[in-house]
Structure formats: C-alpha cells, structure tokens
Amino acid sequence: MIDRTPIALLSDFGCQDGYVGVMKGIIAGIAPHAQTIDISHQIPPQSIIAGRFCLMSVYPYFPRGTVYLAVVDPGVGGQRRGVAVRCREGYLVGPDNGLFSGIYSLSPPIFAVSLTNADYWRLPVPSSTFHGRDIFAPVAAYLANGVPLEVLGDAIDPLSLVHFPLDPPIIADDRLLGSIQYIDTFGNLITNIPASVVTGKNWSIELAGTIIPHRFTYSDGDWGEIIPLIGSHGWIEIAIFGGNAQARLQLDWGDRITVITASRQNVTDRDP
Amino acid sequence: MIDRTPIALLSDFGCQDGYVGVMKGIIAGIAPHAQTIDISHQIPPQSIIAGRFCLMSVYPYFPRGTVYLAVVDPGVGGQRRGVAVRCREGYLVGPDNGLFSGIYSLSPPIFAVSLTNADYWRLPVPSSTFHGRDIFAPVAAYLANGVPLEVLGDAIDPLSLVHFPLDPPIIADDRLLGSIQYIDTFGNLITNIPASVVTGKNWSIELAGTIIPHRFTYSDGDWGEIIPLIGSHGWIEIAIFGGNAQARLQLDWGDRITVITASRQNVTDRDP
Amino acid sequence: MIDRTPIALLSDFGCQDGYVGVMKGIIAGIAPHAQTIDISHQIPPQSIIAGRFCLMSVYPYFPRGTVYLAVVDPGVGGQRRGVAVRCREGYLVGPDNGLFSGIYSLSPPIFAVSLTNADYWRLPVPSSTFHGRDIFAPVAAYLANGVPLEVLGDAIDPLSLVHFPLDPPIIADDRLLGSIQYIDTFGNLITNIPASVVTGKNWSIELAGTIIPHRFTYSDGDWGEIIPLIGSHGWIEIAIFGGNAQARLQLDWGDRITVITASRQNVTDRDP
C-alpha cells in the first residue's frame, strides 16, 4: 500500500445534503492519510446502469491499489449483500447489485467477501438506510489502511457476484445495430459499439435515413454539425460540435443506433 | 493536532464560481497539510436553517479536532459577528447567525472568540462581502495549524452565541405533531421528531386521513410505496421506495406531520 | 516545490460523468502527494470567457507554485495548441485558446512550451477528444513533481499565446460606460469597471433612468433592495440583498452598465 492510497468515490447522493461529506468524515477518522477522489456523486438517482458505466470508464486510469467505494443502492437494508472485492488493480466496496459489473468485464474479480464482520463497521449499529456511511466508508478506509480483505467478512464465490453483462451490438454484414448506453453532461451519445470493431475501417452512422460519415474529433466538423466519432471512453459516440446531441437529435438512453462500415457489399452496390 | 487535520467546509456558494476554490487556495497556502473536506456547498442560498441541519447531521461522524468552516452569511459586512468556537470535539469558524446552533444542541460551546485580530486575516484588508475568503478561511487554516483559539480575537460569552433552538414536536397522548425540518436530494422528508420517542413502539404516520405503518428500510415496501421510517439522521422520515416523496406528496419545508404511536387508547378503541 | 503542491482544476466538464475524477486518478498515479483543488467544473459549456474570468479571480489567492490545470476546450483535437506556461506565481496547463488570458493580465507569461513531448502524456496514444485526461492531467502532475517545464515540449514565444484583452469600460467625464463580464450563482452582476476608478469617490449606477447610490456591503440596504457595491473580485458589482439581481433586473452577460461618479458638474447642476 502506498502512503496516500486513493479512495475513489461514486454515488447517486448528489452534493447538497452532506451524505458524501459524512462518508469522508468517517474515512478521515480511520485513514487520515488516504486521499479521497470523487468520481461522481451525480449518478441519476438509483441508476445502477449509469453508475456501472461510469465506474468502468474511469477504472483503467486510477493507480493500482485504489479502493473504489461506490454506493448506488436502492435495495439498502434489504436482501442485497454488501461486498468487498479484490480485482487485479484494486478493491471494490459497495452493494452487490451489478454496480461493479462494468469493472468485472475489464478485470475479473479474484476474491470477494460479504461484509459481515461488524468490527469494521461504524458502531454501535448501522442504520438500515445509509450503509455508505455506516458500513462501506469504514470498510474502504480500513482497506486503504492495509487491513486484509479476508477479515472483513465471509468469503463468497466471485462467480456469485451480481453481473449485468453489457448488452452487445448486433453485427449484420456491414451494419452494426447498437444502442445508447450512456449520455454525458454535454449531451454526447455514447453507444455500446466498441471502437475495436471499426478500427481501420471507414464507417458512418445512419440517422433517420441519412448517412453521416465519421470524424476524428469534435472540431473536425462545422459548428453545430453532427459528429460521429470514437469517443474518449473507447466507444462509438455521436456529438454535435459546440452543441448538445441529446437535445438536438431527441435521442435517449437505450435508443438504437446503426453504424455502417465500408465493405465489399457497399462497393458491389455501387458497381453493378 | 494530527498532521492532516480535517477542515470541513459548508456554504451556500454553489460550485460554479470559484468561491469555494479560492477558500481552499487560501487554506493550501497557510496549512498545506490540512485536508479540506466538502460537507456541502449547495445549501439553498442564505438558508441558515438548512445549513444548520446539515452541520448537525454530519458533526458526530467527523474525527475529533476537525475544524468546521461554514459560511451561509446573508449579513456579511454588517453587524453580525464573525466567531471561532471550541466545542468538545472540534472547532467552528463562521458567522454568528445561528448556523452552528444545531451543533450547539449536540455539543455545547466551551469557549468562543469574536474574530477581531486582523493578524490572522488575509492582508491587506478584508472585502466587505466575502469574509469566507478573507477572514474565515485563513482563521480555519491557522486553527488547523495549531494556533490557539485565544489569540484570534476577543473572548466572548459562549451563551451569547446566536442559537436557534430546534422547533420541538408537540406530544399529545399517542399523537406526535411535528413538522418537516429538512428535505434531501432524494425528496426524503425529514421531520423534527427524534427516533427516541418511538423506540420500541409501533408507530404510523397519518397522511391525508390515511394511516401508514412504519417500515425499517426503503426496500421494505413495494416500488413506489410511501415508507415512514427512522432515517439515517436519527429522525422520523418519510420516503418513497424508488421515488421522490416531496414531489409525490406535495409537501414542503415546515409542513406538519402527524405520527401515531400504538397505545392503550387505540387498543381500547378496538375493544369496547 | 513544496511537498503538497496544489494542482488547481477548472473545467466545463460538470461533475456527473467522471471526467474530472479520471483526471484526478491520473494525477494520483503520477503525483500522489500533490493536492488537487477544484476551482470550478461548472463553467458554462465551452465558455472560454467565463473560465477566463474565474481563473483570473482566484489566481491571487493560491499559493506560489500552484499548477493550474484548466480545460474549456471546444477545439480539442484540432489546430489549437496545448501549452504549459510559467508565470511568476505558478504554472498554467491547458489549451491555448484564451482561457488563461485573464491571468496573463495579472501576471505576464514568462516562459511557455507547446506540449509536444509525448513522453509526458498518458500512453499509448491520446484520444482526440479528451486531452484533459490524456495530456493536460499527466503534464500538470509531472510539473507538480518538479519536472522542468522545458522538457515538456518546444519553447514558444510567450507573446504568441492567445490573449483576449479585457473589454475596457468607456470613461466620459463623470460617466463610466461598462458592461457585465460575469454573473455568479447568486445572480450578482459583475461589471468590467474596476474598483480603482471609483476609489475615494461617491458613485452611483444609473439603471432605467433611476440613480442608485453605492453601498459598502449587501446588508447595507433593506431586504430586496438593489445594492451597487465593490464586489469581492475587485469590480463594481450589482446585487440584491437577499435576492437574485440577474433575475430581478433581467440583465445578462455583456449588457451595458452606467456608473456615475460625483463630480464638479453635478454640483454645478444643483447650484445654478
């Protein structure tokens, strides 16, 4: 463990009510030398799917040994387990509800425990509604201090962790039928079609019957133009240079996107 | 003082304009080893009452020695005093306008000074509109560095500090007539009725003539159901599983809430 | 370099998507002892002019040696240069698009490089849309570690850096014709008329034919009154005590503001 182990926080708590601050207060008491880093606290309320994408997209950029403390937890106090998980590059702490499954797709869980050892919770007893404060924050802080995962609770089968696999795009000849898996603050539409499937190819999107060829960056188009490109997350993305694609195109989470790659068939079509 | 003394910040500055950042810049110059922790900067503008609740609710969770720097300050530059206060667990720095009075109800002020010693302000002279930057932030940083409270200004009677006592619920037989003292980001309605008055009892809320029995956690109900419960702050709270109680029930800050506890009278009613 | 060199961050990324968190993750890996401080991430999307004001207004308050990492970057991936700049008090890292020109007006750039040395970028190759993560964050972290500016790329003429000079007010006898250069979260209207031009004078604003004399602080007026004053940024500002001046006065960025200073002519008018 390095001296200033990062604890990366993600939640849907917003920043208004002190729910995030109180978790950091707990951490400061247990692990004063850890550094807390906010990934986001504005995940749409109870949207496990948005939190999952956000965690997956930042995971490759944090240092080895980072503890990820993530709480999007509609089932708090109910049947869902609280877990701590070791992956190759770091530790995950939070509810076992699929929130971490984007990370699992990058880095399979190696070892996991159900958080059953109350010695590492905030005393006297946890509330039934805020495990982020009472269980997950202290556990993350102890992990940052070097407490071994094994003492935090009962070992569980990593394969039993809740895993939402990514909805894959459908590939039909030169057409890729994908969908929008995330929309960011700028209104950029991030699809579930990975960059790798179009690497080295010419590709376009088809939008309401119009074919729009890909670009390399936002400013490759004119101001206000629709820009299909490989986004920084590594997925095919649709943006508007200087504008908001979600608002302009009236598209939403889950809507279908068709990508066309230049292929033999297209050439044949034009050359009968 | 520990090496990385936390300075916990609360304000109504929002996060857009750099007002919070500039206070942290001042702190970084004076106390580079302190760690600043944001409680909230999205207190509704000039709402001392919301800031007071938020400070009170996080206070028990921060480590001993924390310096609380809080600025919700509609009277800045006017007659209100700037103060630094020692409580048993930490230090409070900000305007003397009632903002800290929730904390006083948990931990009475032991010693207080009016911030009159300009040696600990930012030079040359403070602005008349931003004491957060020019007086409170440097004072908090010096406290984190171990400067004694006594040198920061003239001692004042702790009993003279502005104190808004909590509006208490009215208890009438088996009915508790309380009100909503805070509404969080999720739309959860937090009343002024403490958990202690219903401990070990069956209790319900009465809402528009309907009796709704309490639950233990959000997910004890069905999706969309009204859930009265003991919230994580330690007060009776009304939530909607997976939804927003404020929007659904059209209730607002200060609205009355009636809690009914199971009692002899109820049993008598049913057993004539 | 001090041990905990501050890296002050400003962007228009918002706090929802993890774009800021991922930059901090990169920094934590390269410079674990640096302390990141958020100035603002809620600069209006692509508003270089707002980011420029915000940077200028916080710059005098941060400690010497601070690294400013600022990304409002509509031209990312296009022709604009990425730069690192040394000023007397600190380092600036970001796009060369005018974002730093408010700081230049306070502290002229001394030495600058175009960020061409990929050894200090995140490997393997930067995305074409997120240089904040792939180039600027690692460069800022290396600077905080003490890496000399000179190795980060090719030296460029500091005079070639993009500089938006401040639109100056027009001075006509006892009238100052200025404009609104920034509107903050509270709706306070910050003009481009510096405090220095009215120091020691009586002054008023003229608003829709009404003369409103200046005050010293918000609370010098009655609740709801229009308050012209010297704001904390050092510019003439128009506020409403307990209210929102932008909403009430229906004024916007760039709108003209007239300031009248007491002068011989006024006295003559009253004494014919």
PDB file of N, CA and C in Angstrom, chain B residues 7-85:
ATOM      1  N   ILE B   7     -10.386  20.056   7.646  1.00  0.00           N
ATOM      2  CA  ILE B   7     -11.172  21.285   7.658  1.00  0.00           C
ATOM      3  C   ILE B   7     -12.416  20.979   6.836  1.00  0.00           C
ATOM      4  N   ALA B   8     -13.560  20.919   7.512  1.00  0.00           N
ATOM      5  CA  ALA B   8     -14.818  20.535   6.852  1.00  0.00           C
ATOM      6  C   ALA B   8     -15.551  21.808   6.437  1.00  0.00           C
ATOM      7  N   LEU B   9     -15.862  21.910   5.150  1.00  0.00           N
ATOM      8  CA  LEU B   9     -16.436  23.141   4.604  1.00  0.00           C
ATOM      9  C   LEU B   9     -17.914  23.001   4.281  1.00  0.00           C
ATOM     10  N   LEU B  10     -18.667  24.009   4.640  1.00  0.00           N
ATOM     11  CA  LEU B  10     -20.079  24.085   4.244  1.00  0.00           C
ATOM     12  C   LEU B  10     -20.392  25.523   3.841  1.00  0.00           C
ATOM     13  N   SER B  11     -21.144  25.663   2.751  1.00  0.00           N
ATOM     14  CA  SER B  11     -21.545  27.011   2.326  1.00  0.00           C
ATOM     15  C   SER B  11     -22.754  26.935   1.406  1.00  0.00           C
ATOM     16  N   ASP B  12     -23.236  28.103   1.045  1.00  0.00           N
ATOM     17  CA  ASP B  12     -24.274  28.191   0.015  1.00  0.00           C
ATOM     18  C   ASP B  12     -23.696  28.791  -1.258  1.00  0.00           C
ATOM     19  N   PHE B  13     -22.396  28.603  -1.484  1.00  0.00           N
ATOM     20  CA  PHE B  13     -21.720  29.264  -2.607  1.00  0.00           C
ATOM     21  C   PHE B  13     -21.964  28.570  -3.935  1.00  0.00           C
ATOM     22  N   GLY B  14     -22.496  27.347  -3.919  1.00  0.00           N
ATOM     23  CA  GLY B  14     -22.510  26.581  -5.157  1.00  0.00           C
ATOM     24  C   GLY B  14     -21.091  26.257  -5.583  1.00  0.00           C
ATOM     25  N   CYS B  15     -20.969  25.523  -6.680  1.00  0.00           N
ATOM     26  CA  CYS B  15     -19.642  25.093  -7.113  1.00  0.00           C
ATOM     27  C   CYS B  15     -19.257  25.705  -8.449  1.00  0.00           C
ATOM     28  N   GLN B  16     -19.978  26.730  -8.871  1.00  0.00           N
ATOM     29  CA  GLN B  16     -19.766  27.255 -10.212  1.00  0.00           C
ATOM     30  C   GLN B  16     -18.706  28.343 -10.286  1.00  0.00           C
ATOM     31  N   ASP B  17     -18.626  29.168  -9.267  1.00  0.00           N
ATOM     32  CA  ASP B  17     -17.937  30.449  -9.409  1.00  0.00           C
ATOM     33  C   ASP B  17     -16.526  30.512  -8.851  1.00  0.00           C
ATOM     34  N   GLY B  18     -16.028  29.457  -8.281  1.00  0.00           N
ATOM     35  CA  GLY B  18     -14.691  29.509  -7.714  1.00  0.00           C
ATOM     36  C   GLY B  18     -14.652  30.076  -6.308  1.00  0.00           C
ATOM     37  N   TYR B  19     -15.801  30.370  -5.702  1.00  0.00           N
ATOM     38  CA  TYR B  19     -15.789  30.918  -4.340  1.00  0.00           C
ATOM     39  C   TYR B  19     -15.269  29.875  -3.340  1.00  0.00           C
ATOM     40  N   VAL B  20     -15.610  28.630  -3.561  1.00  0.00           N
ATOM     41  CA  VAL B  20     -15.102  27.565  -2.694  1.00  0.00           C
ATOM     42  C   VAL B  20     -13.626  27.311  -2.987  1.00  0.00           C
ATOM     43  N   GLY B  21     -13.289  27.262  -4.263  1.00  0.00           N
ATOM     44  CA  GLY B  21     -11.907  27.012  -4.655  1.00  0.00           C
ATOM     45  C   GLY B  21     -10.951  28.043  -4.074  1.00  0.00           C
ATOM     46  N   VAL B  22     -11.388  29.282  -4.048  1.00  0.00           N
ATOM     47  CA  VAL B  22     -10.498  30.336  -3.575  1.00  0.00           C
ATOM     48  C   VAL B  22     -10.265  30.194  -2.064  1.00  0.00           C
ATOM     49  N   MET B  23     -11.268  29.750  -1.322  1.00  0.00           N
ATOM     50  CA  MET B  23     -11.060  29.488   0.105  1.00  0.00           C
ATOM     51  C   MET B  23     -10.050  28.345   0.284  1.00  0.00           C
ATOM     52  N   LYS B  24     -10.131  27.330  -0.570  1.00  0.00           N
ATOM     53  CA  LYS B  24      -9.181  26.227  -0.463  1.00  0.00           C
ATOM     54  C   LYS B  24      -7.781  26.661  -0.874  1.00  0.00           C
ATOM     55  N   GLY B  25      -7.707  27.602  -1.802  1.00  0.00           N
ATOM     56  CA  GLY B  25      -6.398  28.146  -2.179  1.00  0.00           C
ATOM     57  C   GLY B  25      -5.736  28.853  -1.000  1.00  0.00           C
ATOM     58  N   ILE B  26      -6.527  29.648  -0.305  1.00  0.00           N
ATOM     59  CA  ILE B  26      -6.031  30.326   0.909  1.00  0.00           C
ATOM     60  C   ILE B  26      -5.552  29.300   1.939  1.00  0.00           C
ATOM     61  N   ILE B  27      -6.364  28.287   2.158  1.00  0.00           N
ATOM     62  CA  ILE B  27      -6.020  27.250   3.137  1.00  0.00           C
ATOM     63  C   ILE B  27      -4.737  26.527   2.726  1.00  0.00           C
ATOM     64  N   ALA B  28      -4.619  26.202   1.433  1.00  0.00           N
ATOM     65  CA  ALA B  28      -3.427  25.484   0.962  1.00  0.00           C
ATOM     66  C   ALA B  28      -2.159  26.293   1.206  1.00  0.00           C
ATOM     67  N   GLY B  29      -2.282  27.619   1.158  1.00  0.00           N
ATOM     68  CA  GLY B  29      -1.107  28.452   1.396  1.00  0.00           C
ATOM     69  C   GLY B  29      -0.697  28.491   2.861  1.00  0.00           C
ATOM     70  N   ILE B  30      -1.677  28.462   3.751  1.00  0.00           N
ATOM     71  CA  ILE B  30      -1.396  28.577   5.191  1.00  0.00           C
ATOM     72  C   ILE B  30      -1.170  27.212   5.836  1.00  0.00           C
ATOM     73  N   ALA B  31      -1.986  26.244   5.449  1.00  0.00           N
ATOM     74  CA  ALA B  31      -1.957  24.927   6.101  1.00  0.00           C
ATOM     75  C   ALA B  31      -1.907  23.826   5.038  1.00  0.00           C
ATOM     76  N   PRO B  32      -0.767  23.697   4.364  1.00  0.00           N
ATOM     77  CA  PRO B  32      -0.714  22.760   3.229  1.00  0.00           C
ATOM     78  C   PRO B  32      -0.986  21.310   3.609  1.00  0.00           C
ATOM     79  N   HIS B  33      -0.828  20.952   4.885  1.00  0.00           N
ATOM     80  CA  HIS B  33      -1.025  19.555   5.258  1.00  0.00           C
ATOM     81  C   HIS B  33      -2.426  19.276   5.785  1.00  0.00           C
ATOM     82  N   ALA B  34      -3.222  20.310   5.978  1.00  0.00           N
ATOM     83  CA  ALA B  34      -4.614  20.076   6.357  1.00  0.00           C
ATOM     84  C   ALA B  34      -5.332  19.413   5.182  1.00  0.00           C
ATOM     85  N   GLN B  35      -6.407  18.687   5.475  1.00  0.00           N
ATOM     86  CA  GLN B  35      -7.211  18.165   4.367  1.00  0.00           C
ATOM     87  C   GLN B  35      -8.593  18.803   4.412  1.00  0.00           C
ATOM     88  N   THR B  36      -8.948  19.455   3.314  1.00  0.00           N
ATOM     89  CA  THR B  36     -10.270  20.056   3.235  1.00  0.00           C
ATOM     90  C   THR B  36     -11.270  18.994   2.782  1.00  0.00           C
ATOM     91  N   ILE B  37     -12.431  18.983   3.442  1.00  0.00           N
ATOM     92  CA  ILE B  37     -13.498  18.033   3.102  1.00  0.00           C
ATOM     93  C   ILE B  37     -14.779  18.830   2.904  1.00  0.00           C
ATOM     94  N   ASP B  38     -15.391  18.691   1.752  1.00  0.00           N
ATOM     95  CA  ASP B  38     -16.643  19.398   1.495  1.00  0.00           C
ATOM     96  C   ASP B  38     -17.818  18.673   2.150  1.00  0.00           C
ATOM     97  N   ILE B  39     -18.542  19.375   3.008  1.00  0.00           N
ATOM     98  CA  ILE B  39     -19.810  18.845   3.505  1.00  0.00           C
ATOM     99  C   ILE B  39     -20.885  19.140   2.457  1.00  0.00           C
ATOM    100  N   SER B  40     -21.053  20.378   2.146  1.00  0.00           N
ATOM    101  CA  SER B  40     -21.976  20.786   1.074  1.00  0.00           C
ATOM    102  C   SER B  40     -21.682  22.228   0.742  1.00  0.00           C
ATOM    103  N   HIS B  41     -21.794  22.557  -0.546  1.00  0.00           N
ATOM    104  CA  HIS B  41     -21.779  23.959  -0.958  1.00  0.00           C
ATOM    105  C   HIS B  41     -23.061  24.317  -1.681  1.00  0.00           C
ATOM    106  N   GLN B  42     -24.039  23.423  -1.567  1.00  0.00           N
ATOM    107  CA  GLN B  42     -25.313  23.643  -2.245  1.00  0.00           C
ATOM    108  C   GLN B  42     -26.442  23.806  -1.249  1.00  0.00           C
ATOM    109  N   ILE B  43     -26.108  24.347  -0.081  1.00  0.00           N
ATOM    110  CA  ILE B  43     -27.145  24.779   0.834  1.00  0.00           C
ATOM    111  C   ILE B  43     -27.987  25.818   0.071  1.00  0.00           C
ATOM    112  N   PRO B  44     -29.320  25.743   0.162  1.00  0.00           N
ATOM    113  CA  PRO B  44     -30.119  26.746  -0.558  1.00  0.00           C
ATOM    114  C   PRO B  44     -29.663  28.156  -0.170  1.00  0.00           C
ATOM    115  N   PRO B  45     -29.538  29.071  -1.159  1.00  0.00           N
ATOM    116  CA  PRO B  45     -28.948  30.388  -0.875  1.00  0.00           C
ATOM    117  C   PRO B  45     -29.518  31.033   0.385  1.00  0.00           C
ATOM    118  N   GLN B  46     -28.628  31.400   1.289  1.00  0.00           N
ATOM    119  CA  GLN B  46     -28.960  32.135   2.514  1.00  0.00           C
ATOM    120  C   GLN B  46     -29.861  31.374   3.483  1.00  0.00           C
ATOM    121  N   SER B  47     -29.967  30.043   3.291  1.00  0.00           N
ATOM    122  CA  SER B  47     -30.802  29.267   4.206  1.00  0.00           C
ATOM    123  C   SER B  47     -29.982  28.798   5.407  1.00  0.00           C
ATOM    124  N   ILE B  48     -29.969  29.611   6.436  1.00  0.00           N
ATOM    125  CA  ILE B  48     -29.268  29.261   7.665  1.00  0.00           C
ATOM    126  C   ILE B  48     -29.863  27.985   8.258  1.00  0.00           C
ATOM    127  N   ILE B  49     -31.151  27.834   8.120  1.00  0.00           N
ATOM    128  CA  ILE B  49     -31.857  26.699   8.714  1.00  0.00           C
ATOM    129  C   ILE B  49     -31.429  25.371   8.066  1.00  0.00           C
ATOM    130  N   ALA B  50     -31.221  25.400   6.751  1.00  0.00           N
ATOM    131  CA  ALA B  50     -30.768  24.178   6.075  1.00  0.00           C
ATOM    132  C   ALA B  50     -29.303  23.903   6.416  1.00  0.00           C
ATOM    133  N   GLY B  51     -28.485  24.942   6.450  1.00  0.00           N
ATOM    134  CA  GLY B  51     -27.076  24.761   6.796  1.00  0.00           C
ATOM    135  C   GLY B  51     -26.917  24.217   8.206  1.00  0.00           C
ATOM    136  N   ARG B  52     -27.730  24.748   9.098  1.00  0.00           N
ATOM    137  CA  ARG B  52     -27.736  24.308  10.494  1.00  0.00           C
ATOM    138  C   ARG B  52     -28.053  22.818  10.620  1.00  0.00           C
ATOM    139  N   PHE B  53     -29.058  22.346   9.873  1.00  0.00           N
ATOM    140  CA  PHE B  53     -29.413  20.929   9.926  1.00  0.00           C
ATOM    141  C   PHE B  53     -28.271  20.079   9.377  1.00  0.00           C
ATOM    142  N   CYS B  54     -27.716  20.520   8.264  1.00  0.00           N
ATOM    143  CA  CYS B  54     -26.676  19.738   7.594  1.00  0.00           C
ATOM    144  C   CYS B  54     -25.435  19.612   8.491  1.00  0.00           C
ATOM    145  N   LEU B  55     -25.024  20.698   9.117  1.00  0.00           N
ATOM    146  CA  LEU B  55     -23.879  20.653  10.044  1.00  0.00           C
ATOM    147  C   LEU B  55     -24.146  19.713  11.213  1.00  0.00           C
ATOM    148  N   MET B  56     -25.341  19.837  11.778  1.00  0.00           N
ATOM    149  CA  MET B  56     -25.717  18.994  12.913  1.00  0.00           C
ATOM    150  C   MET B  56     -25.681  17.512  12.539  1.00  0.00           C
ATOM    151  N   SER B  57     -26.124  17.208  11.316  1.00  0.00           N
ATOM    152  CA  SER B  57     -26.251  15.796  10.953  1.00  0.00           C
ATOM    153  C   SER B  57     -24.903  15.147  10.634  1.00  0.00           C
ATOM    154  N   VAL B  58     -23.900  15.924  10.251  1.00  0.00           N
ATOM    155  CA  VAL B  58     -22.600  15.309   9.948  1.00  0.00           C
ATOM    156  C   VAL B  58     -21.637  15.345  11.135  1.00  0.00           C
ATOM    157  N   TYR B  59     -21.879  16.272  12.052  1.00  0.00           N
ATOM    158  CA  TYR B  59     -20.936  16.517  13.151  1.00  0.00           C
ATOM    159  C   TYR B  59     -20.505  15.252  13.906  1.00  0.00           C
ATOM    160  N   PRO B  60     -21.426  14.353  14.241  1.00  0.00           N
ATOM    161  CA  PRO B  60     -20.991  13.191  15.036  1.00  0.00           C
ATOM    162  C   PRO B  60     -20.053  12.246  14.299  1.00  0.00           C
ATOM    163  N   TYR B  61     -19.880  12.411  12.997  1.00  0.00           N
ATOM    164  CA  TYR B  61     -19.142  11.438  12.214  1.00  0.00           C
ATOM    165  C   TYR B  61     -17.734  11.876  11.841  1.00  0.00           C
ATOM    166  N   PHE B  62     -17.393  13.132  12.124  1.00  0.00           N
ATOM    167  CA  PHE B  62     -16.054  13.616  11.791  1.00  0.00           C
ATOM    168  C   PHE B  62     -15.106  13.369  12.962  1.00  0.00           C
ATOM    169  N   PRO B  63     -13.814  13.247  12.667  1.00  0.00           N
ATOM    170  CA  PRO B  63     -12.871  12.974  13.761  1.00  0.00           C
ATOM    171  C   PRO B  63     -12.739  14.171  14.703  1.00  0.00           C
ATOM    172  N   ARG B  64     -12.379  13.869  15.920  1.00  0.00           N
ATOM    173  CA  ARG B  64     -12.081  14.865  16.938  1.00  0.00           C
ATOM    174  C   ARG B  64     -10.988  15.800  16.417  1.00  0.00           C
ATOM    175  N   GLY B  65     -11.166  17.080  16.629  1.00  0.00           N
ATOM    176  CA  GLY B  65     -10.170  18.047  16.186  1.00  0.00           C
ATOM    177  C   GLY B  65     -10.487  18.691  14.847  1.00  0.00           C
ATOM    178  N   THR B  66     -11.540  18.191  14.192  1.00  0.00           N
ATOM    179  CA  THR B  66     -11.944  18.788  12.914  1.00  0.00           C
ATOM    180  C   THR B  66     -12.273  20.268  13.099  1.00  0.00           C
ATOM    181  N   VAL B  67     -11.876  21.065  12.121  1.00  0.00           N
ATOM    182  CA  VAL B  67     -12.256  22.474  12.072  1.00  0.00           C
ATOM    183  C   VAL B  67     -13.400  22.617  11.067  1.00  0.00           C
ATOM    184  N   TYR B  68     -14.545  23.119  11.514  1.00  0.00           N
ATOM    185  CA  TYR B  68     -15.700  23.317  10.642  1.00  0.00           C
ATOM    186  C   TYR B  68     -15.720  24.769  10.185  1.00  0.00           C
ATOM    187  N   LEU B  69     -15.632  24.959   8.893  1.00  0.00           N
ATOM    188  CA  LEU B  69     -15.631  26.299   8.295  1.00  0.00           C
ATOM    189  C   LEU B  69     -16.939  26.426   7.524  1.00  0.00           C
ATOM    190  N   ALA B  70     -17.880  27.192   8.069  1.00  0.00           N
ATOM    191  CA  ALA B  70     -19.221  27.245   7.482  1.00  0.00           C
ATOM    192  C   ALA B  70     -19.610  28.676   7.182  1.00  0.00           C
ATOM    193  N   VAL B  71     -20.088  28.912   5.962  1.00  0.00           N
ATOM    194  CA  VAL B  71     -20.419  30.265   5.533  1.00  0.00           C
ATOM    195  C   VAL B  71     -21.758  30.284   4.809  1.00  0.00           C
ATOM    196  N   VAL B  72     -22.804  30.551   5.543  1.00  0.00           N
ATOM    197  CA  VAL B  72     -24.097  30.930   4.962  1.00  0.00           C
ATOM    198  C   VAL B  72     -24.371  32.250   5.654  1.00  0.00           C
ATOM    199  N   ASP B  73     -24.251  33.350   4.943  1.00  0.00           N
ATOM    200  CA  ASP B  73     -23.909  34.600   5.606  1.00  0.00           C
ATOM    201  C   ASP B  73     -24.602  35.810   4.988  1.00  0.00           C
ATOM    202  N   PRO B  74     -25.952  35.835   5.017  1.00  0.00           N
ATOM    203  CA  PRO B  74     -26.633  36.967   4.384  1.00  0.00           C
ATOM    204  C   PRO B  74     -26.253  38.315   5.000  1.00  0.00           C
ATOM    205  N   GLY B  75     -25.812  38.310   6.262  1.00  0.00           N
ATOM    206  CA  GLY B  75     -25.479  39.578   6.916  1.00  0.00           C
ATOM    207  C   GLY B  75     -24.018  39.978   6.818  1.00  0.00           C
ATOM    208  N   VAL B  76     -23.258  39.377   5.869  1.00  0.00           N
ATOM    209  CA  VAL B  76     -21.819  39.651   5.789  1.00  0.00           C
ATOM    210  C   VAL B  76     -21.552  41.162   5.675  1.00  0.00           C
ATOM    211  N   GLY B  77     -20.538  41.605   6.412  1.00  0.00           N
ATOM    212  CA  GLY B  77     -20.161  43.012   6.343  1.00  0.00           C
ATOM    213  C   GLY B  77     -21.019  43.919   7.209  1.00  0.00           C
ATOM    214  N   GLY B  78     -22.076  43.353   7.798  1.00  0.00           N
ATOM    215  CA  GLY B  78     -22.952  44.146   8.658  1.00  0.00           C
ATOM    216  C   GLY B  78     -22.615  43.934  10.129  1.00  0.00           C
ATOM    217  N   GLN B  79     -23.644  43.892  10.982  1.00  0.00           N
ATOM    218  CA  GLN B  79     -23.436  43.857  12.421  1.00  0.00           C
ATOM    219  C   GLN B  79     -23.088  42.481  12.981  1.00  0.00           C
ATOM    220  N   ARG B  80     -23.458  41.445  12.284  1.00  0.00           N
ATOM    221  CA  ARG B  80     -23.232  40.101  12.834  1.00  0.00           C
ATOM    222  C   ARG B  80     -21.738  39.878  13.076  1.00  0.00           C
ATOM    223  N   ARG B  81     -21.425  39.125  14.152  1.00  0.00           N
ATOM    224  CA  ARG B  81     -20.028  38.862  14.467  1.00  0.00           C
ATOM    225  C   ARG B  81     -19.495  37.696  13.645  1.00  0.00           C
ATOM    226  N   GLY B  82     -18.211  37.716  13.353  1.00  0.00           N
ATOM    227  CA  GLY B  82     -17.519  36.510  12.931  1.00  0.00           C
ATOM    228  C   GLY B  82     -16.951  35.852  14.174  1.00  0.00           C
ATOM    229  N   VAL B  83     -17.087  34.525  14.287  1.00  0.00           N
ATOM    230  CA  VAL B  83     -16.652  33.861  15.515  1.00  0.00           C
ATOM    231  C   VAL B  83     -15.845  32.595  15.228  1.00  0.00           C
ATOM    232  N   ALA B  84     -15.066  32.224  16.235  1.00  0.00           N
ATOM    233  CA  ALA B  84     -14.465  30.893  16.275  1.00  0.00           C
ATOM    234  C   ALA B  84     -14.839  30.308  17.629  1.00  0.00           C
ATOM    235  N   VAL B  85     -15.283  29.061  17.621  1.00  0.00           N
ATOM    236  CA  VAL B  85     -15.869  28.436  18.803  1.00  0.00           C
ATOM    237  C   VAL B  85     -15.207  27.084  19.035  1.00  0.00           C
TER     238      VAL B  85
END
